[in-house]
mmCIF file of C-alpha atoms in Angstrom:
data_model
loop_
_atom_site.group_PDB
_atom_site.id
_atom_site.type_symbol
_atom_site.label_atom_id
_atom_site.label_comp_id
_atom_site.label_asym_id
_atom_site.label_seq_id
_atom_site.Cartn_x
_atom_site.Cartn_y
_atom_site.Cartn_z
ATOM 1 C CA UNK A 1 70.365 230.904 52.057
ATOM 2 C CA UNK A 2 69.993 234.472 50.865
ATOM 3 C CA UNK A 3 66.452 235.865 51.088
ATOM 4 C CA UNK A 4 66.476 237.212 47.515
ATOM 5 C CA UNK A 5 66.623 233.693 46.154
ATOM 6 C CA UNK A 6 63.031 232.672 46.621
ATOM 7 C CA UNK A 7 61.750 236.243 46.168
ATOM 8 C CA UNK A 8 62.732 236.052 42.481
ATOM 9 C CA UNK A 9 60.916 232.740 42.058
ATOM 10 C CA UNK A 10 57.857 234.118 43.836
ATOM 11 C CA UNK A 11 57.591 237.205 41.665
ATOM 12 C CA UNK A 12 58.042 235.062 38.550
ATOM 13 C CA UNK A 13 55.230 232.699 39.488
ATOM 14 C CA UNK A 14 52.944 235.647 40.282
ATOM 15 C CA UNK A 15 53.332 237.244 36.870
ATOM 16 C CA UNK A 16 52.579 233.920 35.129
ATOM 17 C CA UNK A 17 48.935 234.797 35.814
ATOM 18 C CA UNK A 18 49.129 236.746 32.571
ATOM 19 C CA UNK A 19 49.214 233.527 30.494
ATOM 20 C CA UNK A 20 45.498 233.034 30.946
ATOM 21 C CA UNK A 21 44.621 236.561 29.926
ATOM 22 C CA UNK A 22 47.115 236.635 27.052
ATOM 23 C CA UNK A 23 45.679 233.478 25.514
ATOM 24 C CA UNK A 24 42.050 234.266 26.319
ATOM 25 C CA UNK A 25 42.005 237.832 25.022
ATOM 26 C CA UNK A 26 43.484 236.591 21.763
ATOM 27 C CA UNK A 27 40.864 233.875 21.373
ATOM 28 C CA UNK A 28 38.150 236.489 21.951
ATOM 29 C CA UNK A 29 39.758 238.767 19.360
ATOM 30 C CA UNK A 30 39.794 235.951 16.821
ATOM 31 C CA UNK A 31 36.113 235.281 17.424
ATOM 32 C CA UNK A 32 35.340 239.008 17.086
ATOM 33 C CA UNK A 33 37.163 239.145 13.727
ATOM 34 C CA UNK A 34 35.023 236.195 12.665
ATOM 35 C CA UNK A 35 31.873 237.954 13.834
ATOM 36 C CA UNK A 36 32.688 241.167 11.941
ATOM 37 C CA UNK A 37 33.220 239.149 8.756
ATOM 38 C CA UNK A 38 29.717 237.741 9.179
ATOM 39 C CA UNK A 39 28.113 241.105 10.082
ATOM 40 C CA UNK A 40 30.427 243.918 8.910
ATOM 41 C CA UNK A 41 27.861 246.625 9.672
ATOM 42 C CA UNK A 42 27.772 245.610 13.361
ATOM 43 C CA UNK A 43 31.479 246.218 13.856
ATOM 44 C CA UNK A 44 31.005 249.033 16.378
ATOM 45 C CA UNK A 45 28.862 246.878 18.655
ATOM 46 C CA UNK A 46 31.225 243.911 18.325
ATOM 47 C CA UNK A 47 34.290 246.014 19.118
ATOM 48 C CA UNK A 48 32.638 247.591 22.178
ATOM 49 C CA UNK A 49 31.769 244.129 23.484
ATOM 50 C CA UNK A 50 35.312 242.920 22.805
ATOM 51 C CA UNK A 51 36.734 245.879 24.718
ATOM 52 C CA UNK A 52 34.507 245.324 27.767
ATOM 53 C CA UNK A 53 35.421 241.637 27.948
ATOM 54 C CA UNK A 54 39.110 242.123 27.289
ATOM 55 C CA UNK A 55 39.418 244.925 29.839
ATOM 56 C CA UNK A 56 38.068 242.542 32.479
ATOM 57 C CA UNK A 57 40.412 239.743 31.355
ATOM 58 C CA UNK A 58 43.344 242.149 31.214
ATOM 59 C CA UNK A 59 42.637 242.994 34.852
ATOM 60 C CA UNK A 60 43.560 239.444 35.892
ATOM 61 C CA UNK A 61 46.959 239.864 34.260
ATOM 62 C CA UNK A 62 47.397 243.209 36.021
ATOM 63 C CA UNK A 63 46.686 241.556 39.392
ATOM 64 C CA UNK A 64 49.597 239.163 38.783
ATOM 65 C CA UNK A 65 51.777 242.064 37.654
ATOM 66 C CA UNK A 66 51.027 244.203 40.730
ATOM 67 C CA UNK A 67 51.714 241.330 43.121
ATOM 68 C CA UNK A 68 54.965 240.531 41.317
ATOM 69 C CA UNK A 69 55.986 244.201 41.547
ATOM 70 C CA UNK A 70 55.171 244.273 45.263
ATOM 71 C CA UNK A 71 57.190 241.091 45.840
ATOM 72 C CA UNK A 72 60.220 242.477 43.984
ATOM 73 C CA UNK A 73 60.147 245.951 45.520
ATOM 74 C CA UNK A 74 58.966 245.266 49.087
ATOM 75 C CA UNK A 75 60.424 241.870 49.946
ATOM 76 C CA UNK A 76 63.909 242.023 48.454
ATOM 77 C CA UNK B 1 74.907 229.256 47.496
ATOM 78 C CA UNK B 2 75.297 232.371 45.386
ATOM 79 C CA UNK B 3 72.248 234.644 45.200
ATOM 80 C CA UNK B 4 72.378 234.862 41.398
ATOM 81 C CA UNK B 5 71.457 231.218 41.133
ATOM 82 C CA UNK B 6 67.732 231.375 41.676
ATOM 83 C CA UNK B 7 67.497 234.922 40.300
ATOM 84 C CA UNK B 8 68.252 233.511 36.845
ATOM 85 C CA UNK B 9 65.531 230.891 37.235
ATOM 86 C CA UNK B 10 63.098 233.524 38.510
ATOM 87 C CA UNK B 11 63.624 235.861 35.570
ATOM 88 C CA UNK B 12 63.273 232.929 33.195
ATOM 89 C CA UNK B 13 59.938 231.833 34.681
ATOM 90 C CA UNK B 14 58.629 235.413 34.604
ATOM 91 C CA UNK B 15 59.267 235.901 30.904
ATOM 92 C CA UNK B 16 57.474 232.612 30.137
ATOM 93 C CA UNK B 17 54.292 234.675 30.531
ATOM 94 C CA UNK B 18 54.830 235.581 26.895
ATOM 95 C CA UNK B 19 53.909 232.049 25.761
ATOM 96 C CA UNK B 20 50.235 232.766 26.285
ATOM 97 C CA UNK B 21 50.311 235.987 24.306
ATOM 98 C CA UNK B 22 52.611 234.585 21.604
ATOM 99 C CA UNK B 23 50.323 231.654 20.912
ATOM 100 C CA UNK B 24 47.106 233.620 21.361
ATOM 101 C CA UNK B 25 47.968 236.586 19.151
ATOM 102 C CA UNK B 26 48.873 234.167 16.380
ATOM 103 C CA UNK B 27 45.582 232.311 16.692
ATOM 104 C CA UNK B 28 43.731 235.634 16.499
ATOM 105 C CA UNK B 29 45.745 236.584 13.412
ATOM 106 C CA UNK B 30 44.832 233.286 11.749
ATOM 107 C CA UNK B 31 41.148 233.906 12.455
ATOM 108 C CA UNK B 32 41.442 237.449 11.100
ATOM 109 C CA UNK B 33 43.017 236.166 7.856
ATOM 110 C CA UNK B 34 40.083 233.779 7.602
ATOM 111 C CA UNK B 35 37.633 236.599 8.226
ATOM 112 C CA UNK B 36 39.179 238.828 5.552
ATOM 113 C CA UNK B 37 38.946 235.973 3.033
ATOM 114 C CA UNK B 38 35.217 235.790 3.758
ATOM 115 C CA UNK B 39 34.648 239.593 3.736
ATOM 116 C CA UNK B 40 37.581 241.235 1.893
ATOM 117 C CA UNK B 41 35.842 244.634 1.892
ATOM 118 C CA UNK B 42 35.673 244.639 5.737
ATOM 119 C CA UNK B 43 39.443 244.311 6.112
ATOM 120 C CA UNK B 44 39.879 247.713 7.749
ATOM 121 C CA UNK B 45 37.351 246.942 10.487
ATOM 122 C CA UNK B 46 38.795 243.468 11.047
ATOM 123 C CA UNK B 47 42.361 244.754 11.263
ATOM 124 C CA UNK B 48 41.351 247.481 13.754
ATOM 125 C CA UNK B 49 39.688 244.870 15.950
ATOM 126 C CA UNK B 50 42.734 242.599 15.659
ATOM 127 C CA UNK B 51 45.017 245.445 16.725
ATOM 128 C CA UNK B 52 42.874 246.344 19.773
ATOM 129 C CA UNK B 53 42.793 242.743 20.982
ATOM 130 C CA UNK B 54 46.438 242.013 20.250
ATOM 131 C CA UNK B 55 47.609 245.186 21.984
ATOM 132 C CA UNK B 56 45.808 244.044 25.135
ATOM 133 C CA UNK B 57 47.238 240.524 24.841
ATOM 134 C CA UNK B 58 50.720 241.873 24.111
ATOM 135 C CA UNK B 59 50.476 243.828 27.364
ATOM 136 C CA UNK B 60 50.406 240.556 29.341
ATOM 137 C CA UNK B 61 53.681 239.522 27.707
ATOM 138 C CA UNK B 62 55.155 242.928 28.552
ATOM 139 C CA UNK B 63 54.182 242.466 32.229
ATOM 140 C CA UNK B 64 56.263 239.277 32.289
ATOM 141 C CA UNK B 65 59.120 241.028 30.496
ATOM 142 C CA UNK B 66 59.135 243.957 32.947
ATOM 143 C CA UNK B 67 59.130 241.656 35.984
ATOM 144 C CA UNK B 68 61.938 239.581 34.452
ATOM 145 C CA UNK B 69 63.952 242.768 33.844
ATOM 146 C CA UNK B 70 63.332 243.947 37.417
ATOM 147 C CA UNK B 71 64.420 240.559 38.779
ATOM 148 C CA UNK B 72 67.618 240.548 36.708
ATOM 149 C CA UNK B 73 68.561 244.165 37.399
ATOM 150 C CA UNK B 74 67.339 244.670 40.995
ATOM 151 C CA UNK B 75 67.829 241.307 42.660
ATOM 152 C CA UNK B 76 71.123 240.086 41.199
ATOM 153 C CA UNK C 1 78.226 224.967 43.667
ATOM 154 C CA UNK C 2 79.353 227.287 40.900
ATOM 155 C CA UNK C 3 77.013 230.172 40.105
ATOM 156 C CA UNK C 4 77.081 229.434 36.367
ATOM 157 C CA UNK C 5 75.206 226.218 36.960
ATOM 158 C CA UNK C 6 71.704 227.553 37.387
ATOM 159 C CA UNK C 7 72.410 230.531 35.123
ATOM 160 C CA UNK C 8 72.568 228.121 32.178
ATOM 161 C CA UNK C 9 69.267 226.559 33.173
ATOM 162 C CA UNK C 10 67.718 230.002 33.662
ATOM 163 C CA UNK C 11 68.722 231.267 30.226
ATOM 164 C CA UNK C 12 67.434 228.054 28.701
ATOM 165 C CA UNK C 13 64.014 228.371 30.350
ATOM 166 C CA UNK C 14 63.752 232.036 29.321
ATOM 167 C CA UNK C 15 64.300 231.344 25.645
ATOM 168 C CA UNK C 16 61.611 228.621 25.727
ATOM 169 C CA UNK C 17 59.142 231.540 25.531
ATOM 170 C CA UNK C 18 59.716 231.281 21.797
ATOM 171 C CA UNK C 19 57.789 227.992 21.614
ATOM 172 C CA UNK C 20 54.485 229.848 21.869
ATOM 173 C CA UNK C 21 55.356 232.300 19.115
ATOM 174 C CA UNK C 22 57.033 229.685 16.913
ATOM 175 C CA UNK C 23 54.012 227.419 16.966
ATOM 176 C CA UNK C 24 51.472 230.233 16.822
ATOM 177 C CA UNK C 25 52.996 232.176 13.934
ATOM 178 C CA UNK C 26 53.073 228.975 11.903
ATOM 179 C CA UNK C 27 49.432 228.224 12.614
ATOM 180 C CA UNK C 28 48.530 231.770 11.556
ATOM 181 C CA UNK C 29 50.547 231.315 8.353
ATOM 182 C CA UNK C 30 48.680 228.104 7.585
ATOM 183 C CA UNK C 31 45.346 229.873 8.046
ATOM 184 C CA UNK C 32 46.524 232.725 5.827
ATOM 185 C CA UNK C 33 47.516 230.274 3.065
ATOM 186 C CA UNK C 34 44.052 228.797 3.370
ATOM 187 C CA UNK C 35 42.488 232.234 3.209
ATOM 188 C CA UNK C 36 44.419 233.206 0.062
ATOM 189 C CA UNK C 37 43.295 229.985 -1.636
ATOM 190 C CA UNK C 38 39.711 231.024 -0.952
ATOM 191 C CA UNK C 39 40.181 234.690 -1.990
ATOM 192 C CA UNK C 40 43.348 234.939 -4.131
ATOM 193 C CA UNK C 41 42.588 238.566 -5.048
ATOM 194 C CA UNK C 42 42.657 239.595 -1.341
ATOM 195 C CA UNK C 43 46.210 238.361 -0.830
ATOM 196 C CA UNK C 44 47.636 241.813 -0.131
ATOM 197 C CA UNK C 45 45.152 242.497 2.659
ATOM 198 C CA UNK C 46 45.632 239.035 4.141
ATOM 199 C CA UNK C 47 49.414 239.283 4.073
ATOM 200 C CA UNK C 48 49.330 242.721 5.744
ATOM 201 C CA UNK C 49 47.142 241.347 8.520
ATOM 202 C CA UNK C 50 49.425 238.328 8.895
ATOM 203 C CA UNK C 51 52.460 240.586 9.216
ATOM 204 C CA UNK C 52 50.820 242.812 11.878
ATOM 205 C CA UNK C 53 49.818 239.837 13.992
ATOM 206 C CA UNK C 54 53.072 237.933 13.565
ATOM 207 C CA UNK C 55 55.172 240.979 14.408
ATOM 208 C CA UNK C 56 53.305 241.252 17.727
ATOM 209 C CA UNK C 57 53.695 237.519 18.390
ATOM 210 C CA UNK C 58 57.366 237.584 17.402
ATOM 211 C CA UNK C 59 57.859 240.295 20.025
ATOM 212 C CA UNK C 60 56.990 237.811 22.786
ATOM 213 C CA UNK C 61 59.748 235.499 21.543
ATOM 214 C CA UNK C 62 62.151 238.442 21.476
ATOM 215 C CA UNK C 63 61.307 239.229 25.127
ATOM 216 C CA UNK C 64 62.408 235.717 26.057
ATOM 217 C CA UNK C 65 65.531 236.059 23.932
ATOM 218 C CA UNK C 66 66.511 239.398 25.526
ATOM 219 C CA UNK C 67 66.024 238.043 29.056
ATOM 220 C CA UNK C 68 68.065 234.934 28.168
ATOM 221 C CA UNK C 69 70.844 237.168 26.812
ATOM 222 C CA UNK C 70 70.760 239.331 29.963
ATOM 223 C CA UNK C 71 70.923 236.226 32.157
ATOM 224 C CA UNK C 72 73.895 234.807 30.236
ATOM 225 C CA UNK C 73 75.811 238.079 30.013
ATOM 226 C CA UNK C 74 74.964 239.772 33.344
ATOM 227 C CA UNK C 75 74.598 236.934 35.798
ATOM 228 C CA UNK C 76 77.347 234.524 34.743
ATOM 229 C CA UNK D 1 80.040 219.057 41.225
ATOM 230 C CA UNK D 2 81.613 220.194 37.981
ATOM 231 C CA UNK D 3 80.169 223.372 36.446
ATOM 232 C CA UNK D 4 79.859 221.749 33.014
ATOM 233 C CA UNK D 5 77.202 219.430 34.346
ATOM 234 C CA UNK D 6 74.237 221.782 34.372
ATOM 235 C CA UNK D 7 75.615 223.762 31.430
ATOM 236 C CA UNK D 8 74.977 220.725 29.236
ATOM 237 C CA UNK D 9 71.418 220.452 30.510
ATOM 238 C CA UNK D 10 70.910 224.203 30.044
ATOM 239 C CA UNK D 11 72.046 224.212 26.430
ATOM 240 C CA UNK D 12 69.853 221.213 25.759
ATOM 241 C CA UNK D 13 66.738 222.884 27.192
ATOM 242 C CA UNK D 14 67.441 226.092 25.249
ATOM 243 C CA UNK D 15 67.573 224.363 21.893
ATOM 244 C CA UNK D 16 64.248 222.633 22.631
ATOM 245 C CA UNK D 17 62.661 225.974 21.635
ATOM 246 C CA UNK D 18 62.943 224.634 18.109
ATOM 247 C CA UNK D 19 60.166 222.097 18.745
ATOM 248 C CA UNK D 20 57.527 224.820 18.468
ATOM 249 C CA UNK D 21 58.877 226.154 15.185
ATOM 250 C CA UNK D 22 59.658 222.706 13.760
ATOM 251 C CA UNK D 23 56.135 221.457 14.337
ATOM 252 C CA UNK D 24 54.475 224.730 13.412
ATOM 253 C CA UNK D 25 56.316 225.352 10.140
ATOM 254 C CA UNK D 26 55.413 221.847 9.013
ATOM 255 C CA UNK D 27 51.742 222.326 9.821
ATOM 256 C CA UNK D 28 51.782 225.600 7.870
ATOM 257 C CA UNK D 29 53.413 223.816 4.923
ATOM 258 C CA UNK D 30 50.714 221.162 5.004
ATOM 259 C CA UNK D 31 48.020 223.825 4.927
ATOM 260 C CA UNK D 32 49.800 225.577 2.059
ATOM 261 C CA UNK D 33 49.946 222.333 0.057
ATOM 262 C CA UNK D 34 46.225 221.987 0.669
ATOM 263 C CA UNK D 35 45.651 225.560 -0.405
ATOM 264 C CA UNK D 36 47.605 225.122 -3.654
ATOM 265 C CA UNK D 37 45.574 222.010 -4.482
ATOM 266 C CA UNK D 38 42.442 224.112 -4.169
ATOM 267 C CA UNK D 39 43.831 227.121 -6.100
ATOM 268 C CA UNK D 40 46.829 225.926 -8.176
ATOM 269 C CA UNK D 41 47.028 229.269 -10.015
ATOM 270 C CA UNK D 42 47.562 231.160 -6.708
ATOM 271 C CA UNK D 43 50.666 229.167 -5.807
ATOM 272 C CA UNK D 44 53.024 232.137 -6.033
ATOM 273 C CA UNK D 45 50.988 234.191 -3.560
ATOM 274 C CA UNK D 46 50.568 231.237 -1.213
ATOM 275 C CA UNK D 47 54.263 230.400 -1.270
ATOM 276 C CA UNK D 48 55.227 234.031 -0.567
ATOM 277 C CA UNK D 49 52.891 234.089 2.429
ATOM 278 C CA UNK D 50 54.275 230.746 3.624
ATOM 279 C CA UNK D 51 57.830 232.085 3.404
ATOM 280 C CA UNK D 52 57.015 235.283 5.349
ATOM 281 C CA UNK D 53 55.348 233.356 8.157
ATOM 282 C CA UNK D 54 57.928 230.569 8.301
ATOM 283 C CA UNK D 55 60.828 233.019 8.353
ATOM 284 C CA UNK D 56 59.316 234.638 11.449
ATOM 285 C CA UNK D 57 58.683 231.248 13.074
ATOM 286 C CA UNK D 58 62.165 230.000 12.166
ATOM 287 C CA UNK D 59 63.543 233.047 13.983
ATOM 288 C CA UNK D 60 62.165 231.726 17.280
ATOM 289 C CA UNK D 61 64.089 228.477 16.765
ATOM 290 C CA UNK D 62 67.225 230.484 15.979
ATOM 291 C CA UNK D 63 66.832 232.393 19.271
ATOM 292 C CA UNK D 64 66.969 229.067 21.116
ATOM 293 C CA UNK D 65 69.952 227.956 19.047
ATOM 294 C CA UNK D 66 71.889 231.176 19.724
ATOM 295 C CA UNK D 67 71.249 230.960 23.470
ATOM 296 C CA UNK D 68 72.294 227.287 23.474
ATOM 297 C CA UNK D 69 75.504 228.226 21.643
ATOM 298 C CA UNK D 70 76.194 231.051 24.118
ATOM 299 C CA UNK D 71 75.609 228.696 27.043
ATOM 300 C CA UNK D 72 77.973 226.063 25.632
ATOM 301 C CA UNK D 73 80.694 228.511 24.612
ATOM 302 C CA UNK D 74 80.514 231.176 27.362
ATOM 303 C CA UNK D 75 79.506 229.288 30.463
ATOM 304 C CA UNK D 76 81.408 226.017 30.148
ATOM 305 C CA UNK E 1 79.815 212.157 40.523
ATOM 306 C CA UNK E 2 81.486 211.909 37.148
ATOM 307 C CA UNK E 3 80.992 214.963 34.916
ATOM 308 C CA UNK E 4 80.106 212.844 31.885
ATOM 309 C CA UNK E 5 76.902 211.749 33.553
ATOM 310 C CA UNK E 6 74.848 214.907 33.042
ATOM 311 C CA UNK E 7 76.607 215.692 29.768
ATOM 312 C CA UNK E 8 75.114 212.518 28.325
ATOM 313 C CA UNK E 9 71.654 213.520 29.538
ATOM 314 C CA UNK E 10 72.176 217.019 28.148
ATOM 315 C CA UNK E 11 73.113 215.812 24.686
ATOM 316 C CA UNK E 12 70.128 213.502 24.720
ATOM 317 C CA UNK E 13 67.693 216.277 25.643
ATOM 318 C CA UNK E 14 69.173 218.562 22.965
ATOM 319 C CA UNK E 15 68.617 216.107 20.159
ATOM 320 C CA UNK E 16 64.981 215.638 21.256
ATOM 321 C CA UNK E 17 64.349 218.926 19.420
ATOM 322 C CA UNK E 18 64.022 216.742 16.358
ATOM 323 C CA UNK E 19 60.668 215.419 17.597
ATOM 324 C CA UNK E 20 58.891 218.579 16.516
ATOM 325 C CA UNK E 21 60.372 218.577 13.024
ATOM 326 C CA UNK E 22 60.099 214.800 12.598
ATOM 327 C CA UNK E 23 56.419 214.772 13.421
ATOM 328 C CA UNK E 24 55.651 217.992 11.618
ATOM 329 C CA UNK E 25 57.417 217.206 8.354
ATOM 330 C CA UNK E 26 55.600 213.889 8.211
ATOM 331 C CA UNK E 27 52.225 215.547 8.721
ATOM 332 C CA UNK E 28 53.063 218.080 6.010
ATOM 333 C CA UNK E 29 54.069 215.278 3.642
ATOM 334 C CA UNK E 30 50.799 213.512 4.331
ATOM 335 C CA UNK E 31 48.860 216.681 3.545
ATOM 336 C CA UNK E 32 50.878 217.171 0.355
ATOM 337 C CA UNK E 33 50.127 213.602 -0.774
ATOM 338 C CA UNK E 34 46.478 214.346 -0.133
ATOM 339 C CA UNK E 35 46.718 217.576 -2.090
ATOM 340 C CA UNK E 36 48.369 215.907 -5.083
ATOM 341 C CA UNK E 37 45.640 213.264 -5.103
ATOM 342 C CA UNK E 38 43.084 216.037 -5.403
ATOM 343 C CA UNK E 39 45.025 218.009 -8.052
ATOM 344 C CA UNK E 40 47.483 215.602 -9.746
ATOM 345 C CA UNK E 41 48.443 218.209 -12.368
ATOM 346 C CA UNK E 42 49.646 220.617 -9.634
ATOM 347 C CA UNK E 43 52.171 218.150 -8.234
ATOM 348 C CA UNK E 44 55.211 220.246 -9.175
ATOM 349 C CA UNK E 45 53.926 223.324 -7.335
ATOM 350 C CA UNK E 46 52.898 221.293 -4.306
ATOM 351 C CA UNK E 47 56.228 219.510 -4.149
ATOM 352 C CA UNK E 48 58.138 222.807 -4.360
ATOM 353 C CA UNK E 49 56.077 224.214 -1.491
ATOM 354 C CA UNK E 50 56.603 221.049 0.536
ATOM 355 C CA UNK E 51 60.364 221.265 0.001
ATOM 356 C CA UNK E 52 60.560 224.926 1.092
ATOM 357 C CA UNK E 53 58.560 224.309 4.251
ATOM 358 C CA UNK E 54 60.293 221.056 5.181
ATOM 359 C CA UNK E 55 63.752 222.550 4.654
ATOM 360 C CA UNK E 56 62.897 225.255 7.197
ATOM 361 C CA UNK E 57 61.447 222.711 9.646
ATOM 362 C CA UNK E 58 64.410 220.381 9.145
ATOM 363 C CA UNK E 59 66.671 223.253 10.165
ATOM 364 C CA UNK E 60 65.165 223.233 13.679
ATOM 365 C CA UNK E 61 66.138 219.567 14.042
ATOM 366 C CA UNK E 62 69.651 220.382 12.840
ATOM 367 C CA UNK E 63 69.965 223.048 15.563
ATOM 368 C CA UNK E 64 69.298 220.361 18.173
ATOM 369 C CA UNK E 65 71.776 218.039 16.476
ATOM 370 C CA UNK E 66 74.537 220.660 16.396
ATOM 371 C CA UNK E 67 74.048 221.555 20.068
ATOM 372 C CA UNK E 68 74.074 217.853 21.007
ATOM 373 C CA UNK E 69 77.338 217.425 19.058
ATOM 374 C CA UNK E 70 78.882 220.467 20.779
ATOM 375 C CA UNK E 71 77.824 219.176 24.193
ATOM 376 C CA UNK E 72 79.367 215.766 23.549
ATOM 377 C CA UNK E 73 82.580 217.088 22.001
ATOM 378 C CA UNK E 74 83.236 220.258 24.040
ATOM 379 C CA UNK E 75 81.881 219.491 27.477
ATOM 380 C CA UNK E 76 82.886 215.860 27.988
#
């Protein structure tokens, strides 16, 4: 069995981590849109909060991406 | 066993990351449409917030796409 | 085992990414129809927002489609 | 093992992408019917919005169909 | 192993795509019946909308049907 076989599967599974962030960030964005409709004059505060939270969630997707990159480039 | 066999499966699994973003971005869009109906005059603020969140969520789908491309082009 | 065997499965799994976008875009459309019923005079703003969000969600389905095409055409 | 074996399974899985769009478009239609009942005079606007969203969602089903066709015709 | 074995399974999986449309169209019809009960004088508009949406959803089931036919006729 060639060693690249399971490397491809491994990298693929690693990058799936992004599903959580992709879904979660969107749900947060939807809630923020809702919040701005209720308090339009607080949009700056709401957007700042959204950015802080989403940056942290995005990080989890980046972890999966970095590991997948390392698997593809170092283990092939 | 030919090495392209599992490479195809690997690339396929990697690009599945987009499911999270595809579903999530749409849910956020639905909420934003709702929010604009409630506060039509705040549509600029709501759309800006939607774009910020969706760009971050889209990024997670792009991570999966890049890894899938790398798997197809580098490991075949 | 012929190498086209798992290539077919791989391409099939890749294009499944479209399920997320297909379901999500529709849900967003339903919400937008709802929103227009509540604020018929804001239909332009709502439709613009719907288009922005759906274009981003559609992109995730296109990622899956491109990877499936690459798998079928490059790895067969 | 004959190479057409898994090709059949692959094409079948690819076309399953249509489940997301098929279910989603219907849910959007239901919401639109609801919306027209609430605002019968806005039916043109609602139907236009429904068509925009459903065309985008339908596209995801077509991606699956095209890949399934390619698998059946190119890889058999 | 006879090659018709997995072809039969493949055709069966392909036609399962109809589940999404079958369930969805029914839900949409239910919503439309509800909507007409609330606004009996808007039944023409609601029925037109239902037809547009269901035609698009029906198409996704037809994709599965066509692929199942191709699998049975071309790959047997």
